[in-house]
Short mmCIF file of C-alpha atoms in Angstrom, two decimals:
data_model
loop_
_atom_site.label_atom_id
_atom_site.label_comp_id
_atom_site.label_asym_id
_atom_site.label_seq_id
_atom_site.Cartn_x
_atom_site.Cartn_y
_atom_site.Cartn_z
CA MET A 563 -11.75 21.09 63.06
CA TYR A 564 -10.02 24.42 63.51
CA LEU A 565 -11.22 25.67 60.13
CA LYS A 566 -14.83 24.98 61.15
CA LEU A 567 -14.20 26.66 64.48
CA TYR A 568 -12.85 29.75 62.81
CA SER A 569 -15.70 29.80 60.31
CA LEU A 570 -18.08 29.93 63.26
CA SER A 571 -16.01 32.70 64.85
CA LYS A 572 -16.16 34.55 61.56
CA SER A 573 -19.96 34.53 61.61
CA ILE A 574 -20.09 35.77 65.18
CA LEU A 575 -17.70 38.61 64.37
CA PHE A 576 -19.46 39.55 61.12
CA PHE A 577 -20.78 42.96 62.14
CA PHE A 578 -17.57 43.96 63.89
CA LEU A 579 -15.58 42.98 60.82
CA ILE A 580 -17.74 45.13 58.56
CA ILE A 581 -16.87 48.13 60.69
CA SER A 582 -13.12 47.42 60.71
CA ASN A 583 -13.16 46.67 57.00
CA SER A 584 -14.73 50.06 56.27
CA LEU A 585 -11.91 51.69 58.22
CA LEU A 586 -9.36 49.86 56.11
CA VAL A 587 -10.94 50.88 52.83
CA THR A 588 -11.21 54.53 53.84
CA GLY A 589 -7.45 54.96 54.00
CA GLN A 590 -6.66 53.36 50.67
CA SER A 591 -5.99 54.59 47.18
CA ASN A 592 -9.33 53.18 45.94
CA ASP A 593 -10.91 56.53 46.88
CA THR A 594 -11.28 58.97 44.00
CA LEU A 595 -8.61 61.67 44.00
CA ASN A 596 -9.10 65.29 42.94
CA ILE A 597 -5.94 66.54 41.23
CA LEU A 598 -5.46 70.21 40.31
CA ILE A 599 -2.52 71.20 38.09
CA ILE A 600 -2.00 74.96 37.88
CA GLY A 601 0.03 76.79 35.24
CA GLY A 602 0.50 80.35 34.12
CA HIS A 603 -0.62 79.76 30.52
CA PRO A 604 -2.95 77.41 28.59
CA ASP A 605 -0.30 74.77 27.87
CA ASP A 606 1.84 74.88 31.02
CA ALA A 607 -0.07 72.16 32.88
CA ASP A 608 0.15 69.89 29.84
CA LEU A 609 3.93 70.21 29.76
CA CYS A 610 4.31 69.79 33.51
CA ALA A 611 2.10 66.75 34.11
CA GLY A 612 0.25 65.72 30.96
CA GLY A 613 1.46 62.12 31.14
CA SER A 614 0.70 61.74 34.84
CA ALA A 615 -2.72 63.32 34.25
CA ILE A 616 -3.49 60.65 31.67
CA LYS A 617 -2.56 57.96 34.15
CA TRP A 618 -4.66 59.46 36.95
CA ALA A 619 -7.64 59.79 34.60
CA LYS A 620 -7.29 56.21 33.37
CA LEU A 621 -7.42 55.06 36.99
CA GLY A 622 -10.72 56.92 37.49
CA HIS A 623 -9.45 60.02 39.29
CA ASN A 624 -10.58 63.60 38.65
CA VAL A 625 -7.94 65.80 37.02
CA LYS A 626 -8.32 69.49 36.28
CA PHE A 627 -5.86 71.80 34.50
CA LEU A 628 -6.03 75.48 35.42
CA SER A 629 -4.37 78.35 33.57
CA LEU A 630 -4.20 81.60 35.53
CA THR A 631 -3.86 83.73 32.38
CA ASN A 632 -5.74 83.58 29.11
CA GLY A 633 -2.59 83.51 26.99
CA ASP A 634 -3.58 86.63 25.05
CA ALA A 635 0.04 87.78 24.52
CA GLY A 636 1.63 84.48 23.54
CA HIS A 637 1.96 84.86 19.79
CA HIS A 638 4.00 86.84 17.25
CA GLU A 639 1.11 87.63 14.88
CA GLN A 640 -2.10 87.42 16.91
CA GLY A 641 -3.07 88.87 20.27
CA GLY A 642 -5.84 90.11 22.51
CA GLY A 643 -9.30 88.60 22.64
CA ALA A 644 -8.95 86.66 19.41
CA LEU A 645 -5.84 84.86 20.65
CA ALA A 646 -7.38 84.25 24.08
CA LYS A 647 -10.41 82.64 22.42
CA ARG A 648 -8.17 80.49 20.24
CA ARG A 649 -6.11 79.32 23.19
CA ARG A 650 -9.20 78.44 25.24
CA ALA A 651 -10.38 76.26 22.38
CA GLU A 652 -6.96 74.61 22.17
CA ALA A 653 -7.06 73.90 25.90
CA GLN A 654 -10.46 72.27 25.65
CA GLU A 655 -9.28 70.07 22.78
CA SER A 656 -6.20 69.10 24.77
CA ALA A 657 -8.39 68.08 27.73
CA ARG A 658 -10.48 65.91 25.43
CA ARG A 659 -7.40 64.19 24.03
CA LEU A 660 -5.86 63.62 27.46
CA GLY A 661 -9.10 62.34 28.92
CA ILE A 662 -9.10 64.70 31.91
CA ALA A 663 -12.20 66.10 33.58
CA ALA A 664 -11.68 69.84 33.06
CA TYR A 665 -9.38 72.54 31.67
CA GLU A 666 -10.24 76.03 32.90
CA VAL A 667 -8.60 79.23 31.65
CA LEU A 668 -8.95 82.34 33.81
CA ASP A 669 -9.10 85.82 32.31
CA PHE A 670 -6.00 87.46 33.75
CA HIS A 671 -3.81 88.92 31.03
CA ASP A 672 -0.79 87.04 29.71
CA GLY A 673 2.49 88.69 30.76
CA GLU A 674 0.80 90.78 33.45
CA LEU A 675 0.13 88.23 36.20
CA LEU A 676 1.01 89.42 39.70
CA PRO A 677 0.72 87.59 43.05
CA SER A 678 -1.94 90.08 44.08
CA LEU A 679 -4.82 89.61 46.51
CA ASP A 680 -7.47 89.24 43.80
CA VAL A 681 -5.48 86.49 42.06
CA ARG A 682 -4.80 84.76 45.37
CA LEU A 683 -8.49 84.76 46.30
CA GLU A 684 -9.41 83.27 42.95
CA VAL A 685 -6.80 80.53 43.36
CA ILE A 686 -8.16 79.79 46.85
CA ARG A 687 -11.67 79.46 45.39
CA GLN A 688 -10.41 77.16 42.64
CA ILE A 689 -8.60 74.83 45.03
CA ARG A 690 -11.61 74.71 47.35
CA SER A 691 -14.16 74.22 44.58
CA TRP A 692 -12.18 71.28 43.17
CA LYS A 693 -11.77 69.86 46.71
CA ALA A 694 -8.19 69.20 45.73
CA ASP A 695 -6.20 66.40 47.33
CA LEU A 696 -3.08 67.30 45.35
CA VAL A 697 -2.13 70.64 43.77
CA ILE A 698 0.78 70.83 41.34
CA LEU A 699 2.36 74.22 40.58
CA PRO A 700 5.52 75.77 39.11
CA ARG A 701 8.38 76.69 41.39
CA PRO A 702 8.68 80.45 41.94
CA ASN A 703 12.03 80.68 40.11
CA ASP A 704 11.66 80.61 36.35
CA TYR A 705 12.48 82.62 33.24
CA HIS A 706 8.88 83.82 32.78
CA PRO A 707 7.30 86.25 35.29
CA ASP A 708 3.90 84.57 34.88
CA HIS A 709 5.44 81.22 35.85
CA ARG A 710 7.21 82.74 38.86
CA ASN A 711 4.12 84.59 40.00
CA THR A 712 1.92 81.53 39.54
CA GLY A 713 4.23 79.70 41.92
CA LEU A 714 4.14 82.55 44.41
CA VAL A 715 0.39 83.03 44.37
CA VAL A 716 -0.34 79.31 44.78
CA GLN A 717 2.12 79.15 47.66
CA ASP A 718 0.34 82.13 49.22
CA ALA A 719 -2.98 80.31 48.86
CA ALA A 720 -1.73 77.01 50.27
CA TYR A 721 -2.52 77.64 53.91
CA MET A 722 -5.44 79.97 53.30
CA VAL A 723 -7.60 77.26 51.71
CA ILE A 724 -8.50 76.07 55.22
CA VAL A 725 -9.12 79.55 56.69
CA PRO A 726 -12.92 80.16 56.73
CA ASN A 727 -12.78 83.97 56.86
CA VAL A 728 -10.66 84.25 53.71
CA ALA A 729 -12.64 83.99 50.45
CA SER A 730 -15.64 83.25 52.63
CA ASP A 731 -17.95 82.91 49.63
CA THR A 732 -16.44 79.44 49.03
CA PRO A 733 -16.49 76.83 51.83
CA PRO A 734 -12.99 76.09 53.18
CA LEU A 735 -11.34 72.70 52.90
CA ASP A 736 -11.22 70.49 55.97
CA LYS A 737 -7.48 69.96 55.52
CA ASN A 738 -4.69 71.23 53.34
CA PRO A 739 -3.98 69.44 50.09
CA VAL A 740 -0.49 68.25 49.28
CA PHE A 741 1.34 70.78 47.09
CA MET A 742 4.09 69.69 44.70
CA TYR A 743 6.23 71.53 42.17
CA CYS A 744 6.70 70.78 38.48
CA GLN A 745 10.21 69.94 37.33
CA ASP A 746 12.34 72.75 35.92
CA ARG A 747 15.97 73.28 34.93
CA PHE A 748 16.76 76.32 37.08
CA GLN A 749 19.56 76.08 39.63
CA LYS A 750 19.26 79.23 41.75
CA PRO A 751 18.44 79.69 44.53
CA THR A 752 18.14 75.89 44.69
CA PRO A 753 17.89 73.22 41.98
CA PHE A 754 14.80 71.09 41.55
CA GLU A 755 14.79 68.03 43.85
CA PRO A 756 12.61 65.12 42.68
CA HIS A 757 10.58 63.36 45.36
CA ILE A 758 8.23 61.54 42.97
CA SER A 759 9.03 60.50 39.41
CA VAL A 760 6.44 58.90 37.15
CA ASP A 761 7.24 56.76 34.14
CA ILE A 762 5.13 58.14 31.28
CA GLY A 763 6.69 56.14 28.46
CA ASP A 764 3.50 54.18 27.84
CA VAL A 765 1.41 57.38 27.52
CA PHE A 766 3.99 59.71 25.98
CA ALA A 767 2.38 59.51 22.54
CA GLN A 768 -0.96 60.52 24.07
CA LYS A 769 0.70 63.39 25.93
CA VAL A 770 2.14 64.61 22.61
CA HIS A 771 -1.34 64.25 21.10
CA GLY A 772 -2.57 66.67 23.78
CA LEU A 773 0.29 69.10 23.17
CA ASP A 774 -0.49 68.90 19.45
CA ALA A 775 -3.84 70.57 20.19
CA HIS A 776 -1.98 73.75 21.17
CA VAL A 777 -1.21 74.63 17.57
CA SER A 778 -0.63 78.32 18.30
CA GLN A 779 2.14 77.45 20.74
CA PHE A 780 4.06 74.40 19.56
CA TYR A 781 3.93 75.01 15.82
CA GLU A 782 3.90 78.83 15.74
CA TRP A 783 4.82 80.91 18.77
CA LEU A 784 7.50 78.82 20.52
CA PRO A 785 9.34 77.88 17.29
CA TRP A 786 9.27 81.58 16.32
CA THR A 787 10.83 82.63 19.65
CA MET A 788 13.62 80.10 19.11
CA GLY A 789 14.21 81.02 15.47
CA ARG A 790 13.02 77.59 14.32
CA LEU A 791 9.72 78.44 12.66
CA GLU A 792 10.95 77.30 9.26
CA GLU A 793 11.66 73.83 10.68
CA VAL A 794 8.01 73.11 11.48
CA PRO A 795 6.62 70.60 8.96
CA GLY A 796 3.44 71.53 7.13
CA ASP A 797 1.91 68.05 7.16
CA PRO A 798 -0.08 67.51 10.41
CA VAL A 799 1.12 63.93 10.85
CA VAL A 800 4.77 64.77 10.23
CA ARG A 801 4.69 67.82 12.45
CA LYS A 802 3.32 65.77 15.35
CA GLN A 803 6.28 63.42 14.92
CA TRP A 804 8.53 66.48 14.90
CA LEU A 805 6.85 67.68 18.12
CA ALA A 806 7.41 64.29 19.78
CA GLU A 807 11.12 64.42 18.96
CA TRP A 808 11.33 67.98 20.26
CA ARG A 809 9.59 67.20 23.55
CA GLN A 810 11.56 64.04 24.34
CA ARG A 811 13.49 64.62 27.56
CA GLU A 812 15.95 62.06 28.83
CA PRO A 813 15.65 62.05 32.66
CA ASN A 814 18.58 63.83 34.31
CA THR A 815 20.80 62.15 36.89
CA GLN A 816 18.65 63.11 39.88
CA VAL A 817 15.43 61.98 38.24
CA LYS A 818 17.05 58.71 37.14
CA GLU A 819 18.05 58.00 40.73
CA ASN A 820 14.54 58.83 41.90
CA LEU A 821 13.03 56.57 39.24
CA MET A 822 15.22 53.76 40.56
CA SER A 823 13.78 54.26 44.04
CA TRP A 824 10.20 53.97 42.77
CA TYR A 825 10.56 51.43 39.96
CA GLY A 826 13.59 49.38 41.02
CA GLN A 827 16.95 48.78 39.45
CA ASP A 828 15.56 46.45 36.79
CA LYS A 829 13.01 48.84 35.31
CA GLY A 830 14.28 52.22 36.50
CA PRO A 831 17.29 52.52 34.17
CA GLU A 832 15.13 51.66 31.16
CA ILE A 833 12.72 54.60 31.62
CA ARG A 834 13.18 57.26 28.94
CA GLN A 835 10.17 59.50 29.51
CA ALA A 836 9.28 60.71 33.00
CA GLU A 837 7.57 63.50 34.89
CA ALA A 838 9.07 64.46 38.24
CA PHE A 839 7.62 66.40 41.16
CA GLU A 840 9.11 68.06 44.23
CA LEU A 841 7.25 68.35 47.51
CA CYS A 842 6.36 71.90 48.56
CA GLU A 843 6.89 72.69 52.24
CA TYR A 844 3.50 74.42 52.35
CA GLY A 845 0.33 72.36 52.72
CA SER A 846 0.10 68.79 53.97
CA GLN A 847 3.30 66.80 54.31
CA PRO A 848 2.49 63.28 53.08
CA THR A 849 3.49 60.05 54.72
CA ALA A 850 4.90 57.25 52.57
CA GLU A 851 1.42 55.73 52.52
CA ARG A 852 -0.15 59.01 51.40
CA TYR A 853 2.40 59.33 48.58
CA GLN A 854 1.24 55.95 47.31
CA GLU A 855 -2.38 57.02 47.53
CA LEU A 856 -1.75 60.25 45.62
CA PHE A 857 0.32 58.51 42.95
CA PRO A 858 -1.46 55.17 42.54
CA MET A 859 0.38 54.56 39.25
CA LEU A 860 3.47 53.87 41.39
CA GLN A 861 1.86 51.10 43.40
CA ARG A 862 2.94 47.49 43.20
CA PRO A 863 0.86 45.08 41.05
CA SER A 864 -2.74 44.91 42.18
CA GLN A 865 -3.28 41.62 40.35
CA ILE A 866 -1.01 38.63 39.80
CA THR A 867 -1.56 35.35 38.01
CA THR A 868 -0.29 31.96 39.13
CA ARG A 869 0.97 29.86 36.22
CA ARG A 870 -0.37 26.32 35.92
CA ILE A 871 2.23 23.58 35.55
CA HIS A 872 1.77 19.87 34.87
CA GLU A 873 4.69 18.44 36.80
CA THR A 874 5.26 17.92 40.52
CA ILE A 875 7.99 20.00 42.12
CA LYS A 876 10.53 18.49 44.48
CA VAL A 877 10.31 20.78 47.51
CA ASP A 878 13.94 21.09 48.56
CA GLY A 879 14.41 24.87 48.71
CA ARG A 880 16.87 24.95 45.81
CA LEU A 881 14.79 26.66 43.10
CA ASP A 882 16.62 24.79 40.34
CA GLU A 883 13.67 23.41 38.34
CA LYS A 884 12.97 24.71 34.86
CA VAL A 885 9.78 26.49 35.99
CA TYR A 886 11.88 29.06 37.86
CA ARG A 887 13.57 30.05 34.61
CA ASP A 888 10.30 30.18 32.67
CA ILE A 889 7.98 32.22 34.87
CA GLN A 890 8.24 35.86 35.88
CA ARG A 891 9.60 36.55 39.33
CA LEU A 892 8.04 39.21 41.54
CA GLU A 893 10.16 41.55 43.64
CA LEU A 894 9.36 42.63 47.19
CA TRP A 895 9.72 46.31 48.05
CA ASN A 896 10.22 48.25 51.25
CA SER A 897 6.92 47.82 53.08
CA LEU A 898 7.34 51.02 55.11
CA THR A 899 8.19 53.42 52.28
CA GLY A 900 6.69 51.72 49.24
CA LYS A 901 10.00 52.17 47.41
CA ALA A 902 12.23 49.64 45.70
CA VAL A 903 15.09 47.94 47.52
CA ASN A 904 18.03 48.89 45.33
CA ASP A 905 20.76 47.28 47.39
CA GLU A 906 21.67 44.06 45.60
CA ALA A 907 22.58 42.47 48.95
CA TYR A 908 18.95 42.64 50.17
CA ARG A 909 16.74 42.19 47.12
CA THR A 910 13.97 39.62 47.54
CA PHE A 911 12.11 37.75 44.82
CA VAL A 912 9.00 35.59 44.87
CA TYR A 913 7.68 32.91 42.51
CA ILE A 914 4.13 31.54 42.41
CA PHE A 915 2.64 28.71 40.34
CA HIS A 916 0.33 25.70 40.81
CA ASN A 917 -0.69 22.28 39.56
CA THR A 918 -3.84 20.32 40.35
CA GLU A 919 -2.69 19.53 43.89
CA PHE A 920 -0.53 22.33 45.22
CA LEU A 921 -0.06 26.06 45.22
CA TYR A 922 3.71 26.51 45.05
CA LEU A 923 5.43 29.56 46.53
CA ALA A 924 9.15 30.28 46.54
CA PHE A 925 11.31 33.05 48.00
CA ASP A 926 14.82 34.09 47.02
CA CYS A 927 16.21 36.29 49.83
CA ARG A 928 19.55 38.04 49.45
CA ASP A 929 20.91 38.35 52.97
CA GLN A 930 24.34 39.22 54.37
CA ASP A 931 23.48 38.02 57.86
CA ILE A 932 21.04 35.10 57.96
CA TRP A 933 19.65 34.66 61.45
CA ALA A 934 17.01 32.59 63.24
CA GLU A 935 16.94 30.63 66.49
CA PHE A 936 13.39 29.30 66.89
CA THR A 937 13.07 25.53 66.49
CA GLU A 938 9.39 24.70 67.20
CA ARG A 939 6.41 24.95 64.88
CA ASP A 940 4.17 27.97 65.48
CA GLN A 941 6.67 29.86 67.60
CA HIS A 942 6.57 33.61 66.97
CA LEU A 943 8.84 33.51 63.96
CA TRP A 944 8.24 37.17 63.04
CA LYS A 945 10.50 38.16 65.95
CA GLU A 946 13.42 36.79 63.93
CA GLU A 947 14.06 36.58 60.20
CA VAL A 948 11.25 35.02 58.23
CA VAL A 949 9.30 34.96 54.96
CA GLU A 950 5.53 35.12 55.01
CA VAL A 951 2.54 34.71 52.72
CA PHE A 952 -1.02 35.76 53.53
CA ILE A 953 -3.77 34.14 51.42
CA ASP A 954 -7.40 35.23 51.47
CA THR A 955 -9.71 32.76 49.70
CA ASP A 956 -13.19 34.19 50.25
CA GLU A 957 -15.12 37.40 49.81
CA ASP A 958 -14.74 38.39 53.44
CA HIS A 959 -11.35 40.08 53.29
CA GLN A 960 -10.83 39.88 57.03
CA ASN A 961 -10.15 36.14 57.13
CA TYR A 962 -6.99 34.71 55.67
CA PHE A 963 -4.30 32.07 56.06
CA GLU A 964 -0.91 33.19 57.32
CA ILE A 965 2.11 31.01 56.57
CA GLU A 966 5.67 31.75 57.68
CA VAL A 967 8.95 29.89 57.21
CA SER A 968 12.22 30.78 58.93
CA PRO A 969 15.79 30.25 57.66
CA THR A 970 15.94 27.13 59.85
CA ASN A 971 12.85 25.76 58.04
CA VAL A 972 10.53 26.21 61.01
CA LEU A 973 6.85 26.67 60.06
CA PHE A 974 4.20 28.97 61.47
CA ASP A 975 0.71 28.48 60.01
CA SER A 976 -2.50 30.03 61.21
CA TYR A 977 -5.95 31.22 60.20
CA ILE A 978 -6.70 34.86 61.02
CA VAL A 979 -10.32 35.86 61.68
CA ASP A 980 -9.80 39.40 62.95
CA PRO A 981 -6.66 41.23 61.74
CA GLY A 982 -7.35 44.11 64.11
CA ASN A 983 -7.32 41.88 67.18
CA ILE A 984 -5.33 38.73 66.51
CA ASP A 985 -5.61 35.99 69.12
CA LEU A 986 -2.04 34.68 69.26
CA VAL A 987 -3.11 31.70 71.35
CA GLU A 988 -5.96 30.43 69.20
CA THR A 989 -4.99 31.28 65.62
CA PRO A 990 -1.85 29.09 65.47
CA LYS A 991 -3.92 26.05 66.47
CA PHE A 992 -4.93 25.78 62.83
CA ASP A 993 -2.46 23.52 60.96
CA PHE A 994 -2.12 22.54 57.32
CA LYS A 995 -1.91 18.76 57.38
CA GLN A 996 0.00 18.18 54.15
CA ILE A 997 1.96 21.36 53.64
CA ARG A 998 5.55 20.95 52.46
CA HIS A 999 8.37 23.41 52.96
CA ALA A 1000 12.15 23.48 52.64
CA VAL A 1001 15.01 25.99 52.95
CA ASN A 1002 18.40 26.13 51.28
CA LEU A 1003 21.15 28.30 52.80
CA ASP A 1004 24.10 30.00 51.17
CA GLY A 1005 25.64 30.99 54.47
CA THR A 1006 25.30 30.16 58.14
CA VAL A 1007 22.20 30.69 60.18
CA LYS A 1008 23.57 31.55 63.62
CA ASN A 1009 27.04 33.01 63.13
CA ARG A 1010 26.43 36.75 63.09
CA LYS A 1011 30.06 37.64 62.44
CA ASP A 1012 30.48 36.03 59.02
CA GLN A 1013 29.05 37.30 55.73
CA ASP A 1014 26.22 35.29 54.21
CA LYS A 1015 24.75 35.55 50.72
CA ARG A 1016 21.16 34.28 50.48
CA TRP A 1017 18.54 31.82 51.57
CA THR A 1018 15.81 30.32 49.43
CA VAL A 1019 12.50 28.81 50.44
CA GLU A 1020 9.97 26.54 48.73
CA ILE A 1021 6.45 26.00 50.04
CA ALA A 1022 3.80 23.66 48.60
CA ILE A 1023 0.32 24.27 50.02
CA PRO A 1024 -2.33 21.62 49.30
CA LEU A 1025 -5.17 23.29 47.44
CA LYS A 1026 -7.77 21.03 49.01
CA GLU A 1027 -6.84 22.48 52.42
CA LEU A 1028 -7.50 25.99 51.16
CA VAL A 1029 -10.72 25.35 49.20
CA GLU A 1030 -12.12 22.74 46.89
CA PRO A 1031 -10.23 22.83 43.55
CA LYS A 1032 -13.38 23.53 41.55
CA GLU A 1033 -14.06 26.54 43.76
CA MET A 1034 -10.47 27.70 43.30
CA VAL A 1035 -10.81 27.81 39.53
CA ARG A 1036 -14.14 29.57 39.70
CA SER A 1037 -13.22 32.08 42.41
CA THR A 1038 -12.46 35.69 41.54
CA HIS A 1039 -12.03 36.78 45.14
CA TRP A 1040 -8.66 35.37 46.16
CA LYS A 1041 -6.14 37.87 47.46
CA ILE A 1042 -2.51 37.40 48.42
CA ASN A 1043 0.51 39.23 49.75
CA PHE A 1044 4.14 38.24 50.34
CA TYR A 1045 6.42 39.55 53.06
CA ARG A 1046 9.92 39.23 54.41
CA ILE A 1047 11.37 40.37 57.74
CA ASN A 1048 15.11 41.01 58.02
CA ARG A 1049 16.84 41.44 61.39
CA ASP A 1050 20.38 42.60 60.70
CA GLN A 1051 21.88 46.08 61.18
CA SER A 1052 20.85 47.41 57.77
CA ASP A 1053 18.01 49.83 57.00
CA PHE A 1054 16.11 47.08 55.17
CA LYS A 1055 13.76 45.52 57.71
CA TYR A 1056 10.34 44.91 56.19
CA PHE A 1057 9.59 43.84 52.62
CA ALA A 1058 6.30 43.27 50.79
CA LEU A 1059 4.90 42.69 47.32
CA ARG A 1060 2.17 45.22 48.11
CA PRO A 1061 3.56 47.60 50.77
CA THR A 1062 1.32 47.94 53.82
CA PHE A 1063 3.16 50.83 55.57
CA GLY A 1064 3.26 49.35 59.05
CA SER A 1065 1.17 46.38 60.09
CA PHE A 1066 1.22 43.52 57.58
CA HIS A 1067 -2.35 42.68 58.55
CA LYS A 1068 -4.16 44.90 56.05
CA PRO A 1069 -6.06 42.58 53.70
CA GLY A 1070 -7.38 45.51 51.71
CA TYR A 1071 -3.85 46.02 50.40
CA PHE A 1072 -3.35 42.46 49.19
CA ALA A 1073 -3.08 41.75 45.46
CA LYS A 1074 -5.84 39.94 43.61
CA LEU A 1075 -4.81 36.40 42.69
CA THR A 1076 -6.04 34.68 39.54
CA PHE A 1077 -5.32 31.12 38.42
CA GLU A 1078 -4.22 30.14 34.95
CA GLU A 1079 -6.34 27.17 33.87
#
C-alpha cells in the first residue's frame, strides 16, 4: 500500500524533482573539466602530469599542455628556429600519443624567460581562453630559471584571471581556477608537500610513449648533459625500454603516505608509479568534494556488480559462509573527505550478492566502542551507530529505498520520494514484509568504557519487494550506496562506498549496480 502511495507522490512531485535533480548533477564530476598544465619547455608538462593527463582525457575531460618557451636552446648541436620547429613537432606528436586535446608552444626564447608583464598577460589570456578549472604549474624554486620563472609568472596571473581590466581583450573568468604545483625534489625554502597523488601505473607505458616523441630531449640533449649519451640504444624499441627504466620513480615517503590516504592501505603500498600535486595558496581553495571533482580518477567505484549465488544464506550476522571468502569485498571511505580510512580499528567492508529470491548485503565494521540504545523499528537510528544502504531501482534517481540496521539489530526501512525534503513521519511507514537481518557482536553494545573489536551485519532483502525479478535482470538503472555512522570519540564519523561530502541523500553520487545472471 505504501509503495503505491509513494508512487503517486512521486508523480505529483515530478516537476519539482526535475529541478532538484538538475541541482544535484551540476555539482558533480560528470561535468567536463578543462585542465591546463603549464611548463617552461616543450616536454615539462609531459614529465609533470603526463599520466594524469591520460586519465583525464580517457574520462572525457579537456586537457591542454602549454609551454611558455619554444625550446630553441635545449640541444647541444642544434638551436634557433630549426630546433624550435623540431620541438613543436615533437610536442604535437606527444599530444597525439597521450590523447590530449591540445599542446601549444609559445614563442618566448628558451633560457630567457622572465616573469615580465608581457609574459604574464599572455598566461592570463591562455588560462581564460581555456576556461581552466585546474591549472598545474612548477613551483618557483628549481634548478632551471625558466622553470622558476614559469612558476612565478603563473602565480602572478592566478588572481588576475578574474580582473576584467587586465588583459581586457580576453573575457575574464567568473571564478579563479584551482592552481596546483608539480612535484619536485627541491628542499629550500620548503620541500614539496603532496596533497593529491595519482596512481599512473596502468598508464605509465603510454606516458613513456608520449615522452618518446621528444626525441631531441630524452635521447639526445638530456643524456648529453648528464654524460650518458653513449648509453642511449640505437634501436627505437630498445631505447623506449631504456627510457622507461630511466623515468621510473619510486614514490618517496611523503607521496607514499599520501597515496595511502587516497587509495587505502591495501592498494596504496603497491603503487610504484605516481604523480603528485601540491595545492597553491593562490586561486580557489578546493573543498574535499571539489578535489574529487577535479581528480575523478580518485573517486570510488562508479559501478559494482552483485555476484549470483545458487544457495540460500543463513542470515545470522556471522559472515562465515564460503561466499564471503570467494567474492570481493568493498571498503567504505570517509564520506566527508573522500579519503581512505587507514586506521585498522575503524575500517569497514561491505559484501553484496544475490540469488533468485534475495539481495544479500553484509557489513564488517571494525569498532572500538560499539554503541546503540534504540530498541524499536523505525526509530531514528542515524542518531546512534548504524549501517545503511540506499537502493534506487528506477530511472528517477530521486526515489530510493533506505535500510538501516543498528548494532542491536534494530531495523529502519523507508521509501524516500524527495531527498531534499524528507518527510520523517511518512517515509518510515513503508515496511519490507519479508526482510531478514541479523547482527553479530565482538564486544558489548552499551558499555562505553571497555574496548570492543567489531560488529557484523547481514541483510537479506526480498527482490520481489524491490521490483519484479524479470525487471531486475533487465534493468540498467539501479543505483546503490553503502554508509556507516560511528559515534565514538574518534575522527572517523561518516563512511561511504561513494563519498557524498555531507548529506547522504545525494542519489546522483550512488554507484551503478549490475546483476550477474
